[in-house]
Tab-separated table of C-alpha atoms in Angstrom:
chain	number	residue	atom	x	y	z
A	1	MET	CA	0.000	0.000	0.000
A	2	VAL	CA	1.406	3.384	-1.077
A	3	ASN	CA	-0.341	6.543	0.096
A	4	ILE	CA	0.739	9.871	-1.392
A	5	LEU	CA	0.260	13.264	0.274
A	6	ILE	CA	0.250	16.250	-2.101
A	7	LEU	CA	0.668	19.516	-0.199
A	8	SER	CA	-0.694	22.886	-1.388
A	9	ALA	CA	-2.448	21.254	-4.350
A	10	GLY	CA	-4.095	24.529	-5.425
A	11	THR	CA	-5.058	24.359	-9.090
A	12	ARG	CA	-2.669	21.534	-10.050
A	13	ASP	CA	-5.448	19.009	-10.681
A	14	LYS	CA	-3.521	17.081	-13.363
A	15	VAL	CA	-0.747	16.048	-10.975
A	16	VAL	CA	-3.362	14.766	-8.504
A	17	GLN	CA	-5.131	12.861	-11.288
A	18	TYR	CA	-1.908	11.225	-12.497
A	19	PHE	CA	-1.012	9.865	-9.062
A	20	LYS	CA	-4.571	8.684	-8.461
A	21	LYS	CA	-4.507	6.815	-11.785
A	22	GLU	CA	-1.115	5.296	-11.016
A	23	LEU	CA	-2.158	4.098	-7.565
A	24	ALA	CA	-5.564	2.711	-8.563
A	25	GLY	CA	-6.170	-0.050	-6.010
A	26	ARG	CA	-2.680	0.186	-4.475
A	27	GLY	CA	-3.146	3.209	-2.246
A	28	LYS	CA	-4.686	6.637	-1.883
A	29	VAL	CA	-3.905	10.209	-2.879
A	30	ILE	CA	-4.563	12.736	-0.130
A	31	ALA	CA	-4.351	16.436	-0.987
A	32	THR	CA	-4.130	19.507	1.224
A	33	ASP	CA	-4.643	23.224	0.819
A	34	CYS	CA	-5.390	26.167	3.095
A	35	SER	CA	-8.506	26.980	1.054
A	36	ALA	CA	-11.627	24.984	0.261
A	37	LEU	CA	-11.595	26.826	-3.080
A	38	ALA	CA	-8.552	24.908	-4.319
A	39	PRO	CA	-10.029	22.768	-7.128
A	40	ALA	CA	-7.263	20.161	-7.183
A	41	ILE	CA	-8.125	18.825	-3.725
A	42	TYR	CA	-11.445	17.506	-5.052
A	43	GLU	CA	-9.613	15.270	-7.516
A	44	ALA	CA	-7.950	13.367	-4.648
A	45	ASP	CA	-9.293	10.320	-2.794
A	46	GLU	CA	-9.324	12.454	0.353
A	47	TYR	CA	-8.467	16.042	1.208
A	48	VAL	CA	-7.649	18.033	4.317
A	49	ILE	CA	-7.967	21.797	4.768
A	50	VAL	CA	-4.895	22.954	6.684
A	51	PRO	CA	-3.581	26.273	8.107
A	52	ARG	CA	-1.354	28.501	5.993
A	53	ILE	CA	2.249	27.338	6.006
A	54	THR	CA	3.274	30.503	7.901
A	55	GLU	CA	0.929	29.789	10.820
A	56	PRO	CA	2.210	28.209	14.069
A	57	GLY	CA	1.647	24.474	14.239
A	58	TYR	CA	1.598	23.925	10.478
A	59	LEU	CA	4.429	21.380	10.446
A	60	GLU	CA	2.873	19.472	13.330
A	61	LYS	CA	-0.449	19.341	11.440
A	62	ILE	CA	1.194	17.883	8.333
A	63	LEU	CA	3.133	15.335	10.387
A	64	SER	CA	-0.082	14.285	12.139
A	65	ILE	CA	-1.755	13.767	8.738
A	66	CYS	CA	1.201	11.638	7.639
A	67	LYS	CA	0.894	9.491	10.748
A	68	GLU	CA	-2.903	9.222	10.710
A	69	LYS	CA	-3.198	8.499	6.961
A	70	GLN	CA	-0.104	6.257	6.894
A	71	ILE	CA	1.484	8.391	4.191
A	72	THR	CA	4.312	6.732	2.267
A	73	GLY	CA	5.558	9.772	0.338
A	74	VAL	CA	4.934	13.522	0.507
A	75	PHE	CA	5.715	16.452	-1.768
A	76	SER	CA	4.596	20.053	-2.242
A	77	LEU	CA	3.637	21.990	-5.353
A	78	ILE	CA	4.632	25.457	-4.090
A	79	ASP	CA	8.070	26.953	-3.517
A	80	PRO	CA	7.677	28.314	0.061
A	81	GLU	CA	6.968	24.807	1.374
A	82	LEU	CA	9.926	23.006	-0.189
A	83	SER	CA	12.476	24.213	2.353
A	84	LEU	CA	10.189	23.044	5.162
A	85	LEU	CA	10.112	19.507	3.756
A	86	ALA	CA	13.861	19.441	3.196
A	87	LEU	CA	14.715	20.864	6.626
A	88	HIS	CA	12.435	18.451	8.480
A	89	ARG	CA	13.196	15.319	6.431
A	90	ASP	CA	14.121	13.285	9.527
A	91	GLU	CA	10.844	14.123	11.270
A	92	PHE	CA	8.868	12.869	8.279
A	93	LEU	CA	10.980	9.723	8.042
A	94	ALA	CA	10.338	9.116	11.753
A	95	VAL	CA	6.597	8.748	11.046
A	96	GLY	CA	7.222	6.518	8.031
A	97	THR	CA	6.916	9.175	5.319
A	98	THR	CA	9.527	9.883	2.630
A	99	PRO	CA	9.792	13.563	1.577
A	100	ILE	CA	10.160	13.628	-2.221
A	101	ILE	CA	12.519	16.588	-2.318
A	102	SER	CA	16.207	17.410	-2.759
A	103	GLY	CA	18.425	18.153	0.228
A	104	THR	CA	18.304	21.444	2.136
A	105	GLU	CA	21.469	22.817	0.513
A	106	GLN	CA	20.177	22.134	-2.999
A	107	VAL	CA	16.733	23.591	-2.292
A	108	GLU	CA	18.140	26.753	-0.723
A	109	THR	CA	20.551	27.207	-3.634
A	110	CYS	CA	17.614	27.050	-6.073
A	111	PHE	CA	15.797	29.832	-4.226
A	112	ASP	CA	18.810	32.127	-4.023
A	113	LYS	CA	19.325	33.137	-7.652
A	114	TYR	CA	22.723	34.707	-7.069
A	115	ARG	CA	23.906	31.636	-5.204
A	116	MET	CA	22.769	29.496	-8.137
A	117	PHE	CA	24.661	31.796	-10.533
A	118	GLU	CA	27.803	31.348	-8.426
A	119	LYS	CA	27.355	27.571	-8.368
A	120	LEU	CA	26.835	27.306	-12.133
A	121	THR	CA	29.893	29.494	-12.711
A	122	GLU	CA	31.939	27.338	-10.334
A	123	LEU	CA	30.884	24.214	-12.259
A	124	GLY	CA	31.818	25.817	-15.578
A	125	ILE	CA	28.253	25.642	-16.902
A	126	PRO	CA	27.115	28.564	-19.093
A	127	THR	CA	24.621	30.894	-17.406
A	128	GLY	CA	23.610	34.549	-17.553
A	129	LYS	CA	25.923	37.003	-15.731
A	130	CYS	CA	24.543	38.326	-12.434
A	131	PHE	CA	25.466	41.224	-10.145
A	132	MET	CA	24.476	42.076	-6.596
A	133	ASP	CA	26.558	45.264	-6.540
A	134	GLN	CA	25.336	48.205	-8.661
A	135	GLU	CA	28.761	49.756	-9.051
A	136	ALA	CA	30.274	46.483	-10.229
A	137	PHE	CA	27.495	46.229	-12.802
A	138	PHE	CA	27.957	49.833	-14.001
A	139	ALA	CA	31.697	49.189	-14.334
A	140	ALA	CA	30.947	46.082	-16.416
A	141	VAL	CA	28.724	48.207	-18.682
A	142	GLU	CA	31.482	50.797	-19.059
A	143	SER	CA	34.018	48.116	-20.004
A	144	GLY	CA	31.665	46.514	-22.507
A	145	GLN	CA	31.227	43.269	-20.551
A	146	MET	CA	27.543	44.017	-20.012
A	147	ARG	CA	24.935	45.916	-21.985
A	148	TYR	CA	21.325	46.990	-21.656
A	149	PRO	CA	18.621	45.808	-21.402
A	150	VAL	CA	19.010	43.746	-18.232
A	151	PHE	CA	16.615	42.111	-15.787
A	152	LEU	CA	16.197	43.270	-12.211
A	153	LYS	CA	14.677	40.575	-10.021
A	154	PRO	CA	14.493	39.579	-6.345
A	155	VAL	CA	17.388	37.355	-5.297
A	156	CYS	CA	14.807	35.076	-3.688
A	157	GLY	CA	11.516	34.951	-5.532
A	158	SER	CA	9.231	32.891	-7.749
A	159	ALA	CA	6.397	33.115	-10.308
A	160	SER	CA	8.126	36.052	-12.062
A	161	ILE	CA	6.957	38.421	-9.313
A	162	ASN	CA	8.635	41.851	-9.257
A	163	ILE	CA	10.828	41.151	-12.298
A	164	ASN	CA	11.577	44.176	-14.472
A	165	LYS	CA	13.361	44.580	-17.787
A	166	VAL	CA	15.296	47.868	-17.671
A	167	SER	CA	17.192	49.775	-20.334
A	168	CYS	CA	19.284	52.453	-18.556
A	169	ARG	CA	21.278	53.307	-15.451
A	170	GLU	CA	18.565	55.593	-14.065
A	171	GLU	CA	16.027	52.762	-14.035
A	172	VAL	CA	18.475	50.448	-12.280
A	173	GLU	CA	19.211	53.040	-9.585
A	174	LEU	CA	15.514	53.825	-9.041
A	175	LEU	CA	14.374	50.213	-8.737
A	176	CYS	CA	17.248	49.309	-6.427
A	177	LYS	CA	16.336	52.281	-4.234
A	178	LEU	CA	12.696	51.192	-4.074
A	179	ASN	CA	13.339	47.478	-3.484
A	180	ASP	CA	15.765	45.604	-1.285
A	181	ASP	CA	17.753	42.547	-2.356
A	182	LEU	CA	17.434	43.005	-6.090
A	183	MET	CA	19.820	41.228	-8.414
A	184	ILE	CA	20.888	42.498	-11.834
A	185	GLN	CA	20.850	39.715	-14.418
A	186	GLU	CA	22.012	39.601	-18.019
A	187	TYR	CA	19.115	39.649	-20.476
A	188	MET	CA	19.050	36.223	-22.103
A	189	ASP	CA	18.137	37.064	-25.682
A	190	GLY	CA	17.561	33.583	-27.076
A	191	GLN	CA	15.137	30.701	-27.420
A	192	GLU	CA	13.831	29.452	-24.092
A	193	TYR	CA	13.470	25.761	-23.232
A	194	GLY	CA	12.324	23.855	-20.181
A	195	ALA	CA	13.348	20.469	-18.786
A	196	ASP	CA	11.502	18.134	-16.435
A	197	VAL	CA	14.061	15.886	-14.742
A	198	TYR	CA	13.688	12.935	-12.368
A	199	ILE	CA	16.531	11.709	-10.179
A	200	ASP	CA	15.881	8.247	-8.727
A	201	LEU	CA	15.378	8.267	-4.946
A	202	ILE	CA	17.175	4.926	-4.615
A	203	SER	CA	19.970	4.876	-7.211
A	204	LYS	CA	20.447	8.684	-7.048
A	205	GLU	CA	20.902	8.589	-10.851
A	206	VAL	CA	19.284	10.876	-13.409
A	207	ILE	CA	16.837	8.500	-15.057
A	208	SER	CA	14.520	10.801	-16.996
A	209	ILE	CA	14.905	14.101	-18.870
A	210	PHE	CA	12.096	15.686	-20.896
A	211	VAL	CA	12.752	18.877	-22.888
A	212	LYS	CA	10.249	21.291	-24.358
A	213	LYS	CA	10.778	24.312	-26.584
A	214	LYS	CA	8.755	27.187	-25.156
A	215	ILE	CA	6.617	29.008	-27.688
A	216	LYS	CA	4.563	31.323	-25.485
A	217	MET	CA	5.038	32.402	-21.871
A	218	ARG	CA	2.715	34.192	-19.445
A	219	ALA	CA	3.604	35.324	-15.882
A	220	GLY	CA	6.461	32.845	-15.665
A	221	GLU	CA	4.321	29.941	-16.865
A	222	THR	CA	4.593	28.128	-20.188
A	223	ASP	CA	1.352	28.506	-22.154
A	224	LYS	CA	2.458	26.792	-25.372
A	225	ALA	CA	5.386	24.471	-26.047
A	226	VAL	CA	6.545	21.575	-28.213
A	227	SER	CA	8.550	18.511	-27.159
A	228	VAL	CA	12.104	18.261	-28.534
A	229	ARG	CA	15.179	16.073	-28.036
A	230	ASP	CA	18.847	17.112	-27.956
A	231	GLU	CA	21.653	14.769	-26.870
A	232	GLU	CA	24.062	17.612	-26.104
A	233	LEU	CA	21.522	19.208	-23.779
A	234	PHE	CA	20.781	15.866	-22.119
A	235	GLY	CA	24.493	15.538	-21.361
A	236	LEU	CA	24.730	19.057	-19.920
A	237	ILE	CA	21.669	18.546	-17.709
A	238	LYS	CA	22.879	15.163	-16.450
A	239	GLU	CA	26.313	16.617	-15.596
A	240	PHE	CA	24.791	19.610	-13.799
A	241	VAL	CA	22.212	17.615	-11.842
A	242	GLU	CA	24.688	14.978	-10.683
A	243	LYS	CA	27.272	17.553	-9.599
A	244	MET	CA	24.605	19.466	-7.671
A	245	GLY	CA	23.258	16.346	-5.956
A	246	PHE	CA	19.572	16.907	-6.699
A	247	LEU	CA	16.976	14.270	-5.861
A	248	GLY	CA	13.427	13.579	-7.059
A	249	ILE	CA	11.674	15.884	-9.514
A	250	ILE	CA	13.190	19.184	-10.675
A	251	ASP	CA	12.243	21.719	-13.339
A	252	ILE	CA	14.986	23.626	-15.208
A	253	ASP	CA	14.798	26.833	-17.300
A	254	ILE	CA	17.265	26.854	-20.208
A	255	PHE	CA	18.217	29.198	-23.051
A	256	ARG	CA	19.808	28.511	-26.440
A	257	ILE	CA	21.911	31.483	-27.601
A	258	ASP	CA	24.220	31.378	-30.640
A	259	GLY	CA	24.413	27.596	-30.474
A	260	VAL	CA	25.250	27.472	-26.748
A	261	TRP	CA	23.012	26.022	-24.006
A	262	TYR	CA	22.644	28.222	-20.885
A	263	ILE	CA	21.063	27.017	-17.642
A	264	SER	CA	19.073	29.813	-16.037
A	265	GLU	CA	17.021	28.688	-13.020
A	266	VAL	CA	15.967	25.510	-11.234
A	267	ASN	CA	12.730	24.718	-9.385
A	268	PRO	CA	13.084	21.625	-7.141
A	269	ARG	CA	9.476	20.462	-7.695
A	270	PHE	CA	6.979	19.548	-10.391
A	271	GLY	CA	6.963	22.384	-12.924
A	272	GLY	CA	3.702	23.873	-14.131
A	273	GLY	CA	4.326	22.339	-17.550
A	274	TYR	CA	4.818	18.754	-16.331
A	275	PRO	CA	1.509	17.576	-17.904
A	276	HIS	CA	3.240	18.064	-21.278
A	277	ALA	CA	5.903	15.518	-20.297
A	278	TYR	CA	3.274	13.092	-19.005
A	279	ALA	CA	1.304	13.321	-22.253
A	280	CYS	CA	4.499	12.454	-24.156
A	281	GLY	CA	5.029	9.302	-22.099
A	282	VAL	CA	7.184	10.516	-19.188
A	283	ASN	CA	5.380	8.979	-16.212
A	284	VAL	CA	7.105	10.483	-13.164
A	285	PRO	CA	4.312	9.382	-10.762
A	286	ALA	CA	5.070	5.769	-11.756
A	287	MET	CA	8.789	6.377	-11.113
A	288	ILE	CA	8.030	7.826	-7.685
A	289	VAL	CA	5.716	4.935	-6.766
A	290	ASN	CA	8.388	2.445	-7.860
A	291	ASN	CA	10.886	4.147	-5.570
A	292	LEU	CA	8.483	4.240	-2.640
A	293	GLU	CA	7.866	0.509	-3.115
A	294	GLY	CA	11.620	-0.068	-2.912
A	295	ARG	CA	12.416	-0.430	-6.614
A	296	ALA	CA	14.972	1.632	-8.524
A	297	ASN	CA	13.971	2.844	-12.002
A	298	ALA	CA	15.906	2.016	-15.154
A	299	PRO	CA	17.349	5.075	-16.974
A	300	ALA	CA	15.095	6.317	-19.791
A	301	ILE	CA	16.562	9.709	-20.720
A	302	GLY	CA	14.882	11.128	-23.806
A	303	ALA	CA	12.363	8.262	-23.993
A	304	TYR	CA	9.385	10.253	-25.216
A	305	LYS	CA	7.617	11.471	-28.324
A	306	THR	CA	8.897	14.649	-29.975
A	307	GLY	CA	6.930	17.197	-31.981
A	308	ILE	CA	4.033	17.014	-29.514
A	309	ALA	CA	2.540	20.419	-28.711
A	310	MET	CA	1.072	21.531	-25.399
A	311	MET	CA	-1.495	24.345	-25.251
A	312	LYS	CA	-2.912	25.501	-21.920
A	313	TYR	CA	-6.482	26.733	-21.725
A	314	ASN	CA	-8.948	27.757	-19.024
A	315	GLU	CA	-11.323	25.350	-17.312
A	316	ILE	CA	-13.662	25.729	-14.331
A	317	MET	CA	-14.949	23.578	-11.478
A	318	ILE	CA	-18.357	24.134	-9.884
A	319	LYS	CA	-19.076	22.959	-6.331
A	320	GLU	CA	-22.472	23.384	-4.688
A	321	GLU	CA	-23.246	24.107	-1.022
A	322	MET	CA	-19.708	25.100	-0.131
A	323	GLU	CA	-19.152	26.326	3.426
A	324	GLY	CA	-16.479	28.567	4.898
A	325	CYS	CA	-15.578	30.177	1.563
A	326	GLU	CA	-16.608	33.767	2.212
């Protein structure tokens, strides 16, 4: 029996559906959210409304659910919760639950964009230049090492919140004055790609890489994309992931500029575009269930259909006689 707990399910109904389909008869999918208006929870076998993750007692509530529901594996679909799972791994293991997440160091590096830039540079992997110091950036512009436009973004942030494309020194100075902890990042003027990667929980090997060419983006999310395959990119991703020591599912943003692959950012969770990978034959829920049942997965990098397009569109869910939703 394998029971999966999906935290902060929100609107990610497809991920819930995939695990429910995979477990049919072998266990349950339990979903949580802090709101009864989170449609994905109604796709699960059971759901629990929980406090916000910032409220006292949240961790204890999740641990009690794990114990009561005999949860085998747990993961979250939102960034703020990933560090909590990584930091408290031992407490989850103590109640018989495996957190499906990378280690604390890897998770924290993902959420500190400048730290990730430093790590990529240290590993010799191409990435966009970043600056925390305004004067160092202005000096780089003067010497011709950098040029406008550039991106200004929070060092720690997600969902493309508070990201600005700026074209002159005055804009940089103004935004840095108005906001703390902004990082100046080279504008990556190239084709954007995304990769869904799974690192086996048992063998610790990269066993699956799915790559999509992004066609249309909106608020940090991929609206339209097409599946592609590139052996050189597979090699770069595998090298990067193994050197970093990631574990479980990760989502990587990549650029192709003048024939060179650049790694931009990493999200140590299911990406919003994972349903594209699933539709092309990359069944990460099955890989996770195999691991939780004590079986390592065989490598299957690039084992998917190419030329398959994904197009997101709006859908609604209607629930009658809802309470506590004012």
